Coordinates of C-alpha atoms in Angstrom, one line a residue:
Chain A
A1 CA -0.4 0.2 -0.2
Q2 CA 1.0 3.8 -1.2
S3 CA 1.2 5.8 2.0
V4 CA 2.9 10.2 2.7
T5 CA 3.7 11.5 5.6
Q6 CA 4.6 15.3 5.4
L7 CA 7.2 16.1 8.2
G8 CA 5.2 19.5 10.1
S9 CA 1.9 20.4 9.2
H10 CA 2.4 24.2 9.7
V11 CA 5.6 25.8 9.0
S12 CA 6.8 29.6 9.0
V13 CA 9.5 31.3 7.3
S14 CA 10.3 35.1 6.2
E15 CA 9.3 36.7 3.6
G16 CA 12.7 35.9 0.6
A17 CA 13.8 33.2 3.1
L18 CA 13.8 29.0 1.7
V19 CA 11.0 27.5 2.1
L20 CA 11.7 23.4 2.1
L21 CA 8.3 21.2 2.7
R22 CA 9.3 18.0 3.6
C23 CA 7.4 14.7 2.4
N24 CA 8.5 11.0 2.6
Y25 CA 6.5 8.6 1.0
S26 CA 5.9 4.4 0.9
S27 CA 5.3 2.1 -1.8
S28 CA 6.4 -1.4 -2.7
V29 CA 5.9 -0.3 -6.9
P30 CA 7.8 2.7 -8.2
P31 CA 5.7 5.4 -7.3
Y32 CA 4.2 9.0 -9.0
L33 CA 4.5 11.9 -6.9
F34 CA 3.2 15.1 -6.8
W35 CA 3.0 18.2 -4.9
Y36 CA 0.0 20.3 -4.9
V37 CA -1.2 23.9 -3.5
Q38 CA -4.3 24.7 -1.9
Y39 CA -5.3 28.4 -1.3
P40 CA -8.2 29.5 1.1
N41 CA -12.0 28.0 -0.2
Q42 CA -10.6 26.7 -3.9
G43 CA -9.3 23.4 -4.9
L44 CA -6.0 21.7 -5.6
Q45 CA -3.5 22.9 -8.0
L46 CA -0.6 21.4 -9.5
L47 CA 2.8 22.0 -8.7
L48 CA 4.8 19.4 -10.3
K49 CA 4.9 15.8 -10.3
Y50 CA 7.2 13.0 -11.0
T51 CA 7.1 10.3 -13.2
S52 CA 10.7 8.9 -13.3
A53 CA 11.9 11.1 -16.0
A54 CA 14.4 13.2 -14.0
T55 CA 15.1 13.1 -10.4
L56 CA 14.4 16.6 -10.0
V57 CA 11.5 18.2 -10.6
K58 CA 10.9 21.6 -11.7
G59 CA 7.4 23.1 -11.7
I60 CA 4.9 26.0 -11.3
N61 CA 6.1 29.5 -9.4
G62 CA 9.3 29.2 -8.7
F63 CA 9.5 25.8 -6.7
E64 CA 10.9 22.3 -7.1
A65 CA 11.4 19.0 -5.5
E66 CA 14.1 16.4 -5.7
F67 CA 12.9 12.5 -5.9
K68 CA 15.3 10.7 -3.7
K69 CA 15.1 6.9 -4.0
S70 CA 17.2 6.4 -0.9
E71 CA 15.8 8.5 1.0
T72 CA 12.5 7.8 0.2
S73 CA 12.0 11.5 0.0
F74 CA 10.6 13.7 -2.6
H75 CA 10.5 17.7 -0.5
L76 CA 10.2 20.5 -1.6
T77 CA 11.6 23.6 -2.3
K78 CA 12.2 27.6 -3.3
P79 CA 14.9 29.2 -2.4
S80 CA 13.2 32.8 -2.0
A81 CA 9.3 33.0 -0.4
H82 CA 7.1 35.2 -1.7
M83 CA 4.0 36.8 0.6
S84 CA 1.7 34.7 -2.1
D85 CA 3.3 31.5 -1.5
A86 CA 1.0 31.4 1.6
A87 CA -1.7 28.3 1.3
E88 CA -1.5 24.7 2.6
Y89 CA 0.6 22.3 0.5
F90 CA 0.4 18.4 0.0
C91 CA 2.4 16.0 -1.3
A92 CA 0.5 12.8 -3.2
V93 CA 1.7 9.4 -4.1
S94 CA -0.6 7.5 -6.5
V95 CA -0.5 4.2 -8.1
Q96 CA -4.3 4.0 -8.8
K97 CA -5.0 6.3 -6.8
L98 CA -4.0 9.7 -5.5
V99 CA -2.9 8.7 -1.7
F100 CA -2.5 12.3 -0.1
G101 CA -0.2 13.0 3.1
Q102 CA -1.8 16.0 5.4
G103 CA -1.4 19.1 4.3
T104 CA 1.9 21.7 5.2
R105 CA 0.5 25.2 6.6
L106 CA 2.7 27.6 5.0
T107 CA 3.1 31.1 6.9
I108 CA 4.8 33.9 5.1
N109 CA 5.8 36.7 8.2
P110 CA 6.9 40.0 6.6
Chain B
K1 CA -10.4 25.0 -22.2
A2 CA -13.0 25.4 -19.2
G3 CA -11.5 23.7 -15.8
V4 CA -13.5 21.4 -13.4
T5 CA -16.4 22.5 -12.5
Q6 CA -18.7 21.6 -9.7
T7 CA -22.3 22.2 -8.4
P8 CA -22.8 23.7 -6.3
R9 CA -20.1 25.2 -4.1
Y10 CA -22.3 25.2 -0.9
L11 CA -24.7 23.4 1.0
I12 CA -26.5 23.4 3.8
K13 CA -28.3 20.3 4.5
T14 CA -30.1 18.6 7.8
R15 CA -29.0 15.0 9.5
G16 CA -31.0 12.5 8.0
Q17 CA -31.4 14.2 4.5
Q18 CA -29.8 13.1 1.6
V19 CA -27.4 15.5 -1.0
T20 CA -26.6 15.1 -4.7
L21 CA -23.2 16.6 -6.2
S22 CA -22.7 17.3 -9.1
C23 CA -19.5 17.3 -11.5
S24 CA -18.2 18.0 -15.0
P25 CA -14.8 17.2 -15.7
I26 CA -12.7 19.3 -18.7
S27 CA -13.6 18.4 -21.4
G28 CA -12.6 15.3 -23.7
H29 CA -11.1 13.6 -19.9
R30 CA -12.8 10.5 -18.9
S31 CA -11.9 9.4 -15.6
V32 CA -13.8 11.8 -12.6
S33 CA -12.6 10.9 -9.4
W34 CA -14.2 11.9 -6.2
Y35 CA -12.3 13.0 -2.2
Q36 CA -13.7 14.5 0.9
Q37 CA -11.2 16.9 2.8
T38 CA -12.2 17.2 6.5
P39 CA -9.5 18.9 8.9
G40 CA -9.1 15.8 11.3
Q41 CA -9.0 13.0 8.2
G42 CA -8.0 15.1 5.4
L43 CA -8.4 14.1 1.6
Q44 CA -9.7 11.1 1.1
F45 CA -10.6 9.0 -1.6
L46 CA -14.2 7.9 -2.2
F47 CA -14.0 6.3 -6.1
E48 CA -13.0 6.7 -9.6
Y49 CA -15.3 6.6 -12.8
F50 CA -14.4 5.8 -16.5
S51 CA -16.4 5.6 -19.5
E52 CA -19.6 5.0 -17.0
T53 CA -17.7 2.2 -14.8
Q54 CA -16.4 3.0 -11.4
R55 CA -13.3 1.8 -11.6
N56 CA -12.0 1.8 -7.6
K57 CA -13.7 2.6 -4.7
G58 CA -12.0 3.7 -1.3
N59 CA -13.1 3.0 2.1
F60 CA -16.4 5.1 2.1
P61 CA -19.8 3.1 3.8
G62 CA -22.3 2.2 1.5
R63 CA -24.1 5.7 2.2
F64 CA -21.9 7.5 -0.5
S65 CA -22.0 6.5 -4.2
G66 CA -21.7 7.9 -7.5
R67 CA -22.2 7.6 -11.3
Q68 CA -20.8 8.3 -14.5
F69 CA -23.4 9.4 -17.5
S70 CA -22.0 9.5 -21.1
N71 CA -20.7 12.4 -21.3
S72 CA -18.7 12.5 -18.4
R73 CA -20.2 14.5 -15.8
S74 CA -20.4 12.4 -13.1
E75 CA -22.6 12.9 -9.5
M76 CA -22.3 11.4 -6.2
N77 CA -24.9 11.1 -3.5
V78 CA -24.6 11.2 0.1
S79 CA -27.7 9.4 1.9
T80 CA -28.8 9.5 5.7
L81 CA -26.6 12.7 5.8
E82 CA -24.9 12.4 9.6
L83 CA -22.8 15.6 10.9
G84 CA -19.6 13.8 10.5
D85 CA -20.5 14.0 6.7
S86 CA -19.2 17.8 6.7
A87 CA -16.5 18.5 4.5
L88 CA -14.9 19.9 1.5
Y89 CA -15.9 17.5 -1.5
L90 CA -13.1 17.5 -4.9
C91 CA -13.9 16.0 -8.0
A92 CA -10.9 15.6 -10.2
S93 CA -10.9 14.8 -13.4
R94 CA -7.6 13.6 -15.6
P95 CA -7.3 12.1 -19.7
G96 CA -5.7 9.1 -18.9
T97 CA -7.1 6.2 -19.9
G98 CA -5.2 3.6 -18.0
G99 CA -5.4 2.6 -14.3
V100 CA -2.8 4.4 -13.8
W101 CA -1.7 7.5 -12.2
D102 CA 0.7 8.7 -13.9
T103 CA -0.9 11.9 -15.5
E104 CA -1.4 15.6 -13.8
A105 CA -5.7 15.6 -12.1
F106 CA -7.3 18.5 -12.4
F107 CA -9.6 19.6 -9.1
G108 CA -12.7 21.1 -9.0
Q109 CA -13.2 24.3 -6.8
G110 CA -15.1 21.6 -4.1
T111 CA -18.4 21.7 -2.9
R112 CA -18.6 22.5 1.1
L113 CA -21.4 20.6 2.5
T114 CA -22.4 21.4 6.1
V115 CA -24.9 19.0 8.0
V116 CA -26.9 20.3 11.1

């Protein structure tokens, strides 16, 4: 069975600082991995996806994630946080359905 | 290209009633899935439909059901509503025809159901 663990339900960074959101997955087969973002009262929007083409994946809004098989991790990073990045972020693994982590709420301090 | 459309956006129902939620996928997408989002349980998979057939089902009671029409539009129904059914219900469509989720799922804005 596939599962996802997101470390830290709430992360707070200063504007301009590095954003690091952690995600570890469990999968018995090579996984497909996704990061989604959710703004208040909205649905989910895809930030990026890993489907085995490259271990470093670049997404929208300056985000990127690195797939590390040895660590079963797929952490999301952004070099410089912007106020508009404040939202909830979900890591997900898929085989025959999307299995989501519990989410990390990102707060940006001015 | 229009995105995934869910109607209505907000619903208030009384315990014991039933409710039907609607989802129109992106044109050309044949797979529609439903998710329940609550603060306590997070995002949980309800079911997936493809070409009018339920292809996968999550761990929810039989009060939760769905269907898909020939134009790929989907509805989900919850009967005998309970307070715990209060949640944001999200619909997602994707173009992939295979059962493996290797393609992006596009989500609607959701229907916020409140059971009182």
